[in-house]
């Protein structure tokens, strides 16, 4: 049972426009969410995170929104740049439980930003 | 500061062979973990450790062993390789306190079992 789902395998966006990547989760115990970015032949790198006590977190061009009632989060990239082309993984954790530190990942979304 | 290093980068095994994937970090992180990445599956946790001498199973532990004798090293052993273990393996580490979920990943080991 996939507890974290990224239903869009790929997304194509024009440079300068907004990229919106979506993620849904089913486990109501998840209370900390992260986005990772992965280039080919490299390991994932941390991008941005959000705690369940917030509904928005911003870091430069990247903003993550959390809708707890819908169990949905999204990553907005504005403006998108060709260097943002990568695979984006959503991840979730149960911070307060015994699964401390364990991350559950979504399947990933391939973002392509065209010049 | 090398971060998280993994060796080898590539490996081809025959069914039934055993091998050890190496992982080391120089950031004095207490928490270390192993993931495998398969197409359409994201990253799945194999084993993890919250400190030297302490290990526990993740989501897909069967066929793999780990040990943590030092803070720096966390090797992953394949006992008897099977084609289903063909995957890309990532090691990750983080602090236990502070922001523990912002794990740092190594570059990965691409394993093929024939």
PDB file of C-alpha atoms in Angstrom:
ATOM      1  CA  UNK A   1       0.000   0.000   0.000  1.00  0.00           C
ATOM      2  CA  UNK A   2       1.598   3.220  -1.178  1.00  0.00           C
ATOM      3  CA  UNK A   3       1.270   5.659   1.713  1.00  0.00           C
ATOM      4  CA  UNK A   4       2.788   8.553  -0.232  1.00  0.00           C
ATOM      5  CA  UNK A   5       1.732   9.014  -3.837  1.00  0.00           C
ATOM      6  CA  UNK A   6       2.896  11.276  -6.600  1.00  0.00           C
ATOM      7  CA  UNK A   7       0.346  10.640  -9.293  1.00  0.00           C
ATOM      8  CA  UNK A   8       2.050  12.588 -12.065  1.00  0.00           C
ATOM      9  CA  UNK A   9       5.084  10.678 -13.377  1.00  0.00           C
ATOM     10  CA  UNK A  10       6.208  13.703 -15.376  1.00  0.00           C
ATOM     11  CA  UNK A  11       5.661  17.431 -15.812  1.00  0.00           C
ATOM     12  CA  UNK A  12       6.828  19.706 -18.614  1.00  0.00           C
ATOM     13  CA  UNK A  13       7.015  23.481 -18.090  1.00  0.00           C
ATOM     14  CA  UNK A  14       8.332  26.467 -19.992  1.00  0.00           C
ATOM     15  CA  UNK A  15      11.185  28.449 -18.497  1.00  0.00           C
ATOM     16  CA  UNK A  16       9.933  31.352 -16.377  1.00  0.00           C
ATOM     17  CA  UNK A  17       6.554  29.756 -15.686  1.00  0.00           C
ATOM     18  CA  UNK A  18       5.373  28.107 -12.489  1.00  0.00           C
ATOM     19  CA  UNK A  19       5.953  24.406 -11.827  1.00  0.00           C
ATOM     20  CA  UNK A  20       3.511  22.712  -9.457  1.00  0.00           C
ATOM     21  CA  UNK A  21       4.335  19.228  -8.207  1.00  0.00           C
ATOM     22  CA  UNK A  22       1.733  17.373  -6.182  1.00  0.00           C
ATOM     23  CA  UNK A  23       1.852  14.715  -3.489  1.00  0.00           C
ATOM     24  CA  UNK A  24      -0.884  12.876  -1.571  1.00  0.00           C
ATOM     25  CA  UNK A  25      -0.549  10.786   1.569  1.00  0.00           C
ATOM     26  CA  UNK A  26      -2.830   8.388   3.386  1.00  0.00           C
ATOM     27  CA  UNK A  27      -1.210   7.968   6.814  1.00  0.00           C
ATOM     28  CA  UNK A  28      -2.701  10.528   9.201  1.00  0.00           C
ATOM     29  CA  UNK A  29       0.247   9.985  11.572  1.00  0.00           C
ATOM     30  CA  UNK A  30       2.629  11.720   9.150  1.00  0.00           C
ATOM     31  CA  UNK A  31       3.511  15.116  10.545  1.00  0.00           C
ATOM     32  CA  UNK A  32       6.673  16.151   8.733  1.00  0.00           C
ATOM     33  CA  UNK A  33       7.050  16.394   4.975  1.00  0.00           C
ATOM     34  CA  UNK A  34      10.036  16.949   2.726  1.00  0.00           C
ATOM     35  CA  UNK A  35      10.853  17.418  -0.925  1.00  0.00           C
ATOM     36  CA  UNK A  36      14.032  16.016  -2.429  1.00  0.00           C
ATOM     37  CA  UNK A  37      15.503  16.718  -5.844  1.00  0.00           C
ATOM     38  CA  UNK A  38      17.513  14.156  -7.778  1.00  0.00           C
ATOM     39  CA  UNK A  39      19.706  14.559 -10.835  1.00  0.00           C
ATOM     40  CA  UNK A  40      20.717  11.512 -12.913  1.00  0.00           C
ATOM     41  CA  UNK A  41      23.593   9.459 -11.437  1.00  0.00           C
ATOM     42  CA  UNK A  42      23.474  11.439  -8.180  1.00  0.00           C
ATOM     43  CA  UNK A  43      21.854  10.906  -4.804  1.00  0.00           C
ATOM     44  CA  UNK A  44      18.753  12.881  -3.788  1.00  0.00           C
ATOM     45  CA  UNK A  45      19.386  16.274  -2.200  1.00  0.00           C
ATOM     46  CA  UNK A  46      17.142  17.940   0.335  1.00  0.00           C
ATOM     47  CA  UNK A  47      15.135  20.857  -1.046  1.00  0.00           C
ATOM     48  CA  UNK A  48      12.530  22.057   1.440  1.00  0.00           C
ATOM     49  CA  UNK A  49      10.411  20.740   4.297  1.00  0.00           C
ATOM     50  CA  UNK A  50       7.268  21.565   6.236  1.00  0.00           C
ATOM     51  CA  UNK A  51       5.929  20.582   9.619  1.00  0.00           C
ATOM     52  CA  UNK A  52       2.254  19.754  10.047  1.00  0.00           C
ATOM     53  CA  UNK A  53       1.830  22.776  12.334  1.00  0.00           C
ATOM     54  CA  UNK A  54       2.322  25.003   9.278  1.00  0.00           C
ATOM     55  CA  UNK A  55       0.477  25.236   5.993  1.00  0.00           C
ATOM     56  CA  UNK A  56       3.183  26.984   3.998  1.00  0.00           C
ATOM     57  CA  UNK A  57       6.965  27.188   3.918  1.00  0.00           C
ATOM     58  CA  UNK A  58       8.961  29.303   1.506  1.00  0.00           C
ATOM     59  CA  UNK A  59      12.611  29.247   0.504  1.00  0.00           C
ATOM     60  CA  UNK A  60      13.529  31.476  -2.408  1.00  0.00           C
ATOM     61  CA  UNK A  61      11.847  30.206  -5.561  1.00  0.00           C
ATOM     62  CA  UNK A  62      10.479  27.146  -3.762  1.00  0.00           C
ATOM     63  CA  UNK A  63       7.278  27.067  -1.709  1.00  0.00           C
ATOM     64  CA  UNK A  64       5.650  24.020  -0.167  1.00  0.00           C
ATOM     65  CA  UNK A  65       1.959  24.073   0.732  1.00  0.00           C
ATOM     66  CA  UNK A  66       0.327  21.583   3.088  1.00  0.00           C
ATOM     67  CA  UNK A  67      -3.410  20.855   3.231  1.00  0.00           C
ATOM     68  CA  UNK A  68      -3.806  18.484   6.181  1.00  0.00           C
ATOM     69  CA  UNK A  69      -7.536  17.963   5.777  1.00  0.00           C
ATOM     70  CA  UNK A  70      -7.013  16.817   2.182  1.00  0.00           C
ATOM     71  CA  UNK A  71      -3.747  15.000   3.048  1.00  0.00           C
ATOM     72  CA  UNK A  72      -2.142  16.822   0.157  1.00  0.00           C
ATOM     73  CA  UNK A  73       0.998  18.826  -0.326  1.00  0.00           C
ATOM     74  CA  UNK A  74       2.425  20.647  -3.286  1.00  0.00           C
ATOM     75  CA  UNK A  75       5.733  22.172  -4.305  1.00  0.00           C
ATOM     76  CA  UNK A  76       5.657  25.400  -6.298  1.00  0.00           C
ATOM     77  CA  UNK A  77       8.724  26.561  -8.209  1.00  0.00           C
ATOM     78  CA  UNK A  78       8.548  30.152  -9.447  1.00  0.00           C
ATOM     79  CA  UNK A  79      10.051  31.025 -11.837  1.00  0.00           C
ATOM     80  CA  UNK A  80      11.111  27.657 -13.243  1.00  0.00           C
ATOM     81  CA  UNK A  81      14.619  27.397 -14.687  1.00  0.00           C
ATOM     82  CA  UNK A  82      16.169  24.754 -16.973  1.00  0.00           C
ATOM     83  CA  UNK A  83      18.490  23.768 -14.104  1.00  0.00           C
ATOM     84  CA  UNK A  84      15.400  22.712 -12.138  1.00  0.00           C
ATOM     85  CA  UNK A  85      14.937  19.773 -14.519  1.00  0.00           C
ATOM     86  CA  UNK A  86      15.263  16.722 -12.272  1.00  0.00           C
ATOM     87  CA  UNK A  87      13.232  14.062 -10.477  1.00  0.00           C
ATOM     88  CA  UNK A  88      11.385  15.413  -7.438  1.00  0.00           C
ATOM     89  CA  UNK A  89      10.500  13.105  -4.562  1.00  0.00           C
ATOM     90  CA  UNK A  90       7.985  13.858  -1.858  1.00  0.00           C
ATOM     91  CA  UNK A  91       8.694  12.196   1.518  1.00  0.00           C
ATOM     92  CA  UNK A  92       6.867  11.977   4.829  1.00  0.00           C
ATOM     93  CA  UNK A  93       7.671  10.979   8.396  1.00  0.00           C
ATOM     94  CA  UNK A  94       5.914  10.357  11.681  1.00  0.00           C
ATOM     95  CA  UNK A  95       8.040  12.630  13.862  1.00  0.00           C
ATOM     96  CA  UNK A  96       6.343  11.863  17.127  1.00  0.00           C
ATOM     97  CA  UNK A  97       6.133   8.114  16.839  1.00  0.00           C
ATOM     98  CA  UNK A  98       8.578   5.214  16.902  1.00  0.00           C
ATOM     99  CA  UNK A  99       9.315   5.650  13.209  1.00  0.00           C
ATOM    100  CA  UNK A 100      11.648   8.509  14.111  1.00  0.00           C
ATOM    101  CA  UNK A 101      13.837   9.389  11.177  1.00  0.00           C
ATOM    102  CA  UNK A 102      12.219   6.900   8.807  1.00  0.00           C
ATOM    103  CA  UNK A 103      11.066   8.498   5.585  1.00  0.00           C
ATOM    104  CA  UNK A 104       8.361   7.168   3.283  1.00  0.00           C
ATOM    105  CA  UNK A 105       8.901   8.352  -0.281  1.00  0.00           C
ATOM    106  CA  UNK A 106       6.575   8.884  -3.205  1.00  0.00           C
ATOM    107  CA  UNK A 107       7.358   7.473  -6.643  1.00  0.00           C
ATOM    108  CA  UNK A 108       8.839  10.714  -7.944  1.00  0.00           C
ATOM    109  CA  UNK A 109       7.891  13.218 -10.662  1.00  0.00           C
ATOM    110  CA  UNK A 110      10.219  14.010 -13.549  1.00  0.00           C
ATOM    111  CA  UNK A 111      10.229  17.772 -14.118  1.00  0.00           C
ATOM    112  CA  UNK A 112      11.465  19.093 -17.454  1.00  0.00           C
ATOM    113  CA  UNK A 113      11.852  22.863 -17.855  1.00  0.00           C
ATOM    114  CA  UNK A 114      12.190  23.925 -21.484  1.00  0.00           C
ATOM    115  CA  UNK A 115      14.214  27.040 -22.393  1.00  0.00           C
TER     116      UNK A 115
ATOM    117  CA  UNK B   1      34.348  17.083   4.159  1.00  0.00           C
ATOM    118  CA  UNK B   2      33.403  14.264   1.757  1.00  0.00           C
ATOM    119  CA  UNK B   3      29.814  13.871   3.043  1.00  0.00           C
ATOM    120  CA  UNK B   4      28.357  10.406   2.356  1.00  0.00           C
ATOM    121  CA  UNK B   5      30.464   8.117   0.198  1.00  0.00           C
ATOM    122  CA  UNK B   6      29.458   4.789  -1.321  1.00  0.00           C
ATOM    123  CA  UNK B   7      31.493   2.079  -3.002  1.00  0.00           C
ATOM    124  CA  UNK B   8      31.376   0.574  -5.519  1.00  0.00           C
ATOM    125  CA  UNK B   9      29.506   2.791  -8.003  1.00  0.00           C
ATOM    126  CA  UNK B  10      28.558  -0.175 -10.190  1.00  0.00           C
ATOM    127  CA  UNK B  11      28.454  -3.918  -9.545  1.00  0.00           C
ATOM    128  CA  UNK B  12      27.320  -6.977 -11.482  1.00  0.00           C
ATOM    129  CA  UNK B  13      26.664 -10.172  -9.536  1.00  0.00           C
ATOM    130  CA  UNK B  14      25.541 -13.633 -10.459  1.00  0.00           C
ATOM    131  CA  UNK B  15      22.554 -15.148  -8.679  1.00  0.00           C
ATOM    132  CA  UNK B  16      23.641 -16.633  -5.360  1.00  0.00           C
ATOM    133  CA  UNK B  17      26.770 -14.534  -4.929  1.00  0.00           C
ATOM    134  CA  UNK B  18      27.208 -12.370  -1.856  1.00  0.00           C
ATOM    135  CA  UNK B  19      28.705  -8.926  -1.536  1.00  0.00           C
ATOM    136  CA  UNK B  20      28.913  -5.890   0.702  1.00  0.00           C
ATOM    137  CA  UNK B  21      27.997  -2.357  -0.307  1.00  0.00           C
ATOM    138  CA  UNK B  22      30.071   0.147   1.606  1.00  0.00           C
ATOM    139  CA  UNK B  23      28.822   3.430   3.062  1.00  0.00           C
ATOM    140  CA  UNK B  24      30.754   5.972   5.084  1.00  0.00           C
ATOM    141  CA  UNK B  25      30.047   9.485   6.337  1.00  0.00           C
ATOM    142  CA  UNK B  26      32.336  12.056   7.912  1.00  0.00           C
ATOM    143  CA  UNK B  27      29.687  14.381   9.384  1.00  0.00           C
ATOM    144  CA  UNK B  28      29.436  12.593  12.755  1.00  0.00           C
ATOM    145  CA  UNK B  29      25.796  11.750  12.039  1.00  0.00           C
ATOM    146  CA  UNK B  30      24.132   9.300  14.405  1.00  0.00           C
ATOM    147  CA  UNK B  31      21.431   8.196  11.978  1.00  0.00           C
ATOM    148  CA  UNK B  32      22.277   6.148   8.882  1.00  0.00           C
ATOM    149  CA  UNK B  33      20.031   4.263   6.503  1.00  0.00           C
ATOM    150  CA  UNK B  34      19.925   2.266   3.286  1.00  0.00           C
ATOM    151  CA  UNK B  35      17.317   2.723   0.549  1.00  0.00           C
ATOM    152  CA  UNK B  36      16.735   1.051  -2.764  1.00  0.00           C
ATOM    153  CA  UNK B  37      15.276   2.869  -5.754  1.00  0.00           C
ATOM    154  CA  UNK B  38      13.274   0.976  -8.342  1.00  0.00           C
ATOM    155  CA  UNK B  39      11.343   2.402 -11.317  1.00  0.00           C
ATOM    156  CA  UNK B  40       7.873   3.559 -10.281  1.00  0.00           C
ATOM    157  CA  UNK B  41       8.522   2.702  -6.623  1.00  0.00           C
ATOM    158  CA  UNK B  42      10.379   5.691  -5.268  1.00  0.00           C
ATOM    159  CA  UNK B  43      12.928   5.006  -2.536  1.00  0.00           C
ATOM    160  CA  UNK B  44      12.179   2.225  -0.066  1.00  0.00           C
ATOM    161  CA  UNK B  45      13.910   1.864   3.285  1.00  0.00           C
ATOM    162  CA  UNK B  46      15.879  -1.368   3.766  1.00  0.00           C
ATOM    163  CA  UNK B  47      17.606  -0.966   7.149  1.00  0.00           C
ATOM    164  CA  UNK B  48      18.514   1.910   9.412  1.00  0.00           C
ATOM    165  CA  UNK B  49      20.620   2.676  12.472  1.00  0.00           C
ATOM    166  CA  UNK B  50      20.312   5.363  15.140  1.00  0.00           C
ATOM    167  CA  UNK B  51      23.827   4.848  16.455  1.00  0.00           C
ATOM    168  CA  UNK B  52      26.755   2.446  16.721  1.00  0.00           C
ATOM    169  CA  UNK B  53      25.555  -0.991  17.752  1.00  0.00           C
ATOM    170  CA  UNK B  54      21.878  -0.237  17.016  1.00  0.00           C
ATOM    171  CA  UNK B  55      20.149  -1.330  13.811  1.00  0.00           C
ATOM    172  CA  UNK B  56      16.569  -1.988  12.795  1.00  0.00           C
ATOM    173  CA  UNK B  57      14.597  -3.124   9.784  1.00  0.00           C
ATOM    174  CA  UNK B  58      12.874  -0.880   7.319  1.00  0.00           C
ATOM    175  CA  UNK B  59      10.194  -1.611   4.761  1.00  0.00           C
ATOM    176  CA  UNK B  60      12.070  -4.160   2.586  1.00  0.00           C
ATOM    177  CA  UNK B  61      14.755  -5.885   4.753  1.00  0.00           C
ATOM    178  CA  UNK B  62      14.604  -9.441   3.400  1.00  0.00           C
ATOM    179  CA  UNK B  63      17.830 -10.632   1.821  1.00  0.00           C
ATOM    180  CA  UNK B  64      19.942  -7.896   3.407  1.00  0.00           C
ATOM    181  CA  UNK B  65      22.011  -7.622   6.579  1.00  0.00           C
ATOM    182  CA  UNK B  66      23.563  -4.596   8.243  1.00  0.00           C
ATOM    183  CA  UNK B  67      25.803  -3.829  11.186  1.00  0.00           C
ATOM    184  CA  UNK B  68      27.012  -0.574  12.729  1.00  0.00           C
ATOM    185  CA  UNK B  69      30.290  -0.979  14.589  1.00  0.00           C
ATOM    186  CA  UNK B  70      31.361   2.661  14.196  1.00  0.00           C
ATOM    187  CA  UNK B  71      29.561   5.990  13.800  1.00  0.00           C
ATOM    188  CA  UNK B  72      31.116   6.484  10.367  1.00  0.00           C
ATOM    189  CA  UNK B  73      30.396   3.194   8.585  1.00  0.00           C
ATOM    190  CA  UNK B  74      27.188   1.343   7.740  1.00  0.00           C
ATOM    191  CA  UNK B  75      27.786  -1.546   5.300  1.00  0.00           C
ATOM    192  CA  UNK B  76      24.929  -3.381   3.594  1.00  0.00           C
ATOM    193  CA  UNK B  77      25.423  -7.104   2.958  1.00  0.00           C
ATOM    194  CA  UNK B  78      23.601  -9.098   0.315  1.00  0.00           C
ATOM    195  CA  UNK B  79      23.632 -12.674   1.556  1.00  0.00           C
ATOM    196  CA  UNK B  80      22.671 -14.524  -1.647  1.00  0.00           C
ATOM    197  CA  UNK B  81      21.964 -12.179  -4.524  1.00  0.00           C
ATOM    198  CA  UNK B  82      18.733 -12.569  -6.503  1.00  0.00           C
ATOM    199  CA  UNK B  83      17.614 -10.824  -9.723  1.00  0.00           C
ATOM    200  CA  UNK B  84      14.915  -9.042  -7.653  1.00  0.00           C
ATOM    201  CA  UNK B  85      17.733  -7.199  -5.890  1.00  0.00           C
ATOM    202  CA  UNK B  86      18.738  -5.463  -9.115  1.00  0.00           C
ATOM    203  CA  UNK B  87      18.330  -1.836  -8.125  1.00  0.00           C
ATOM    204  CA  UNK B  88      20.081   1.408  -7.279  1.00  0.00           C
ATOM    205  CA  UNK B  89      21.082   1.548  -3.619  1.00  0.00           C
ATOM    206  CA  UNK B  90      21.438   4.772  -1.672  1.00  0.00           C
ATOM    207  CA  UNK B  91      22.935   5.291   1.745  1.00  0.00           C
ATOM    208  CA  UNK B  92      21.849   8.327   3.772  1.00  0.00           C
ATOM    209  CA  UNK B  93      22.763   9.926   7.085  1.00  0.00           C
ATOM    210  CA  UNK B  94      21.523  12.660   9.388  1.00  0.00           C
ATOM    211  CA  UNK B  95      21.717  13.961  12.932  1.00  0.00           C
ATOM    212  CA  UNK B  96      19.286  12.433  15.395  1.00  0.00           C
ATOM    213  CA  UNK B  97      18.643  15.770  17.086  1.00  0.00           C
ATOM    214  CA  UNK B  98      17.738  19.048  15.407  1.00  0.00           C
ATOM    215  CA  UNK B  99      16.377  18.486  11.899  1.00  0.00           C
ATOM    216  CA  UNK B 100      16.768  14.714  11.672  1.00  0.00           C
ATOM    217  CA  UNK B 101      14.725  14.174   8.570  1.00  0.00           C
ATOM    218  CA  UNK B 102      16.922  16.222   6.271  1.00  0.00           C
ATOM    219  CA  UNK B 103      18.993  13.240   5.337  1.00  0.00           C
ATOM    220  CA  UNK B 104      22.126  13.512   3.236  1.00  0.00           C
ATOM    221  CA  UNK B 105      22.390  10.906   0.500  1.00  0.00           C
ATOM    222  CA  UNK B 106      25.391   9.267  -1.103  1.00  0.00           C
ATOM    223  CA  UNK B 107      25.768   9.035  -4.909  1.00  0.00           C
ATOM    224  CA  UNK B 108      24.370   5.507  -5.087  1.00  0.00           C
ATOM    225  CA  UNK B 109      25.490   2.013  -6.142  1.00  0.00           C
ATOM    226  CA  UNK B 110      23.922   0.533  -9.261  1.00  0.00           C
ATOM    227  CA  UNK B 111      23.651  -3.239  -8.769  1.00  0.00           C
ATOM    228  CA  UNK B 112      22.703  -5.751 -11.447  1.00  0.00           C
ATOM    229  CA  UNK B 113      22.079  -9.399 -10.559  1.00  0.00           C
ATOM    230  CA  UNK B 114      22.048 -11.810 -13.499  1.00  0.00           C
TER     231      UNK B 114
END
